[in-house]
Amino acid sequence: MKPSDDIGAGSGARAMPSRPASRVLETLRHDAVTALGGVLSGFWSSIEEQVRLAALAGHDYMAAQEDRVAVLDLSHRALELATRFRKSIETEFEQWLSDRPPPPAADGLSLMSEGELEVQLAAQQIIELMDHQFLHPLAALDERLAVLASHLGLEGPRANPLRPEVPVMAFVRLFRADDLPPGLRSTVFHQFDKRLPAILSEVYTKANATLESASIGSGASSAHPHAIARAAGPAGAGSAAAPAPRRGGAEAWVPDGGVVEHYAPAEGDIAVTESTAPAYGPLSSGLMDVLAAHANGAPPVPRSYRDLVREQLHQWRERREADASMAAPADGSGGQVLSMSQLLSVARMLQGDDPSPYARVLVGDDRRQLGDVIRDELLRGLRELGVDPEQSPLRREDEDAIDLVGILFQSLFDANDLLQQARDIYSRLVVPYVKVALTDDSMFNQRGHPARKLLDAVTEACDGNTGETAQDRDLLDHAGRVVDRVVDEYESDQAVFRLASDELRERLDQQRRRAEVAERRAAEAIHGRERLQQARRSVNDIVASRLSARKLTSAVAFFLDRHWRHYLTQTWLRDGPDSQRHLAAIGVGDAMIQVDADAAHALGSAVADELLALQMPLAECYSSCGLDADAARDAVARIIAALALPDTPRTVHVAQAQDDLDDEPQDGALHLAPGQAPAFEPTVAARMRQLRVGQGLRLIDENGRESAARVAWISPLTARLLIVNRRGMRKMVVSPEELAALVGAGRVVVRAVDAPFDEAMKHLWQQLNAANDGAMSSATG
């Protein structure tokens, strides 16, 4: 077929006027360039206003001026930037039409400057968020573009020219390395991130409508079955287009496990189209076979994320039942299945019962699966109501809900630092969440679900909370009261969860503000200690060099080693090592050494003149050491007495031993032997130096338990990183090399800190995948 051929001719898809394929493509290009160009409409005037307000509220005048100058320059170039932005979008369409290979990937992050690295990481984050947000419309658009390509006679996979990566990277390429100062960089990308989603939504809606009006839709897909495979291929999948270059190879390093990657279907597979469903990892080989069944002639049927998880769950449960030789008939074959009303009646009865059976599983005292314990408790309740579970077994959907809740709660408990009171809180929530899962399994794939938001808030309140401070105890108590209210009040109205989560979230926000203050104080304390260490090391070298090279009287040597040392340290800290005051302080000590030398050669007149000239500097030196006027006079008198006689004994003195300021309390995560340097890979240490404030981490203790953490501050003097938990409490202060050693030892994983429920769902998915793939490998081996 040639580009001039009509779309829809002979397809029988729709009785609508057909249009040439080239005209449809031109319409798509024009609409996209026009809409996306609107991202920069009024953009810089808004940034100017934000910078002005930030300057009024801030205290760093120089940084504010730098930001204002930079944004003024960008405002003057607004037309040029908008033109280049639109040209980049048009170039992507030209790339889609051509047979040229895509441009090579950028060099590794290790070759970037600090500013370029921050820009690239910000762009990656926006791309990943947009990929997930528009997963469904992108999947539909990929398929339609593949059909359009076939009408245009284009062969082979090609990247969607409207994928989120296109406008984001077009925006990034607008700036030179020095265009965005650090203070302006976050403001610019935050504003872009706010504007882009609404415009992308408009673009995708209009593009899909344009293609559908040209008879490129579900009907057209059936007319061109080969287009489905092309649309689902790696280069054609819009949702996979951005993350793909970052998955392989060490050149473009990102933190291990930094993002939950979207499922990118391989060629011939069917894309997941549930718009609210996050994809938590690659599918197992067994499920891949199910999804690829259409390749053998079966019609393609889109599978939702819910279906995929349930398929894995059924395989997992069947394997466990087979291993235990207790395979039960599915869906109640051989008897009447238990009704939902009966099951909910039992759950309602158990909701106020003793939750200790679940608590024992969560802490590991009971080695059974939590789902099995929940099932046993439900069956016990059924018997108490006079129902024989063997005659009325659970439906497969109810079994799914029970197992999902069980794995979810165990994953949450394993992935967070939850202590005694948290165990009690979680165990009370098990039955209410079973009731939610039985009646509304959208909790597992809708991030805005009220029950999901409550579990996130409870986890954040309890994670790492030992109750040591009054605020921590109050937060735990408040979380307990909120959970008690849910247990008492929840019947079927999920508004109970919403009210509880909002109330607890408000308390969390209050504590977060306190945590920010605590983080700043911790950072200031560490920074102050590091400056003192640096000052004392510098002064130690100065004093040692003066004492070790010459013979001095005891009085002068004592002055240099005590009072002068303290004076040098004070001026270094207050004025800096290159300040005039610090250099003048160094001159005082050198002058005293010269006085001592002149006295040794009986140059009495010179000694007297030099001591008179030093009267004021010596007074300032003694004052900085805390000596009053009388003590200062006595000290000077001892020096004069020692210098009065040329034959006063003189020797080479050794500088006093200094208290080691490096004996900062060792963080528990390190466990390094005294004087032992951490073993680390240089490449890993280089990557740790690329981390920025806010980077998420997972800390793993000696028992294998994980907890969420993040980088709260990086020292400008030593590059050490302050690591805090969710509530801003210090976990450790480590150098990049020490952090690399912890990564190599498996004690730290550098990854994004997802919401607790998301993290647990990822663990759930990985657990099912690993179990099913392991079972399949054993069967085929």
mmCIF file of C-alpha atoms in Angstrom, residues 285 771-781:
data_model
loop_
_atom_site.group_PDB
_atom_site.id
_atom_site.type_symbol
_atom_site.label_atom_id
_atom_site.label_comp_id
_atom_site.label_asym_id
_atom_site.label_seq_id
_atom_site.Cartn_x
_atom_site.Cartn_y
_atom_site.Cartn_z
ATOM 1 C CA SER A 285 7.675 -17.567 31.833
ATOM 2 C CA ALA A 771 7.984 -19.190 43.451
ATOM 3 C CA ASN A 772 6.323 -19.996 40.131
ATOM 4 C CA ASP A 773 9.498 -19.687 38.080
ATOM 5 C CA GLY A 774 11.358 -21.858 40.584
ATOM 6 C CA ALA A 775 8.659 -24.501 40.430
ATOM 7 C CA MET A 776 8.696 -24.433 36.638
ATOM 8 C CA SER A 777 12.486 -24.750 36.535
ATOM 9 C CA SER A 778 12.322 -27.766 38.869
ATOM 10 C CA ALA A 779 9.635 -29.378 36.732
ATOM 11 C CA THR A 780 11.563 -28.903 33.477
ATOM 12 C CA GLY A 781 14.936 -29.709 35.011
#
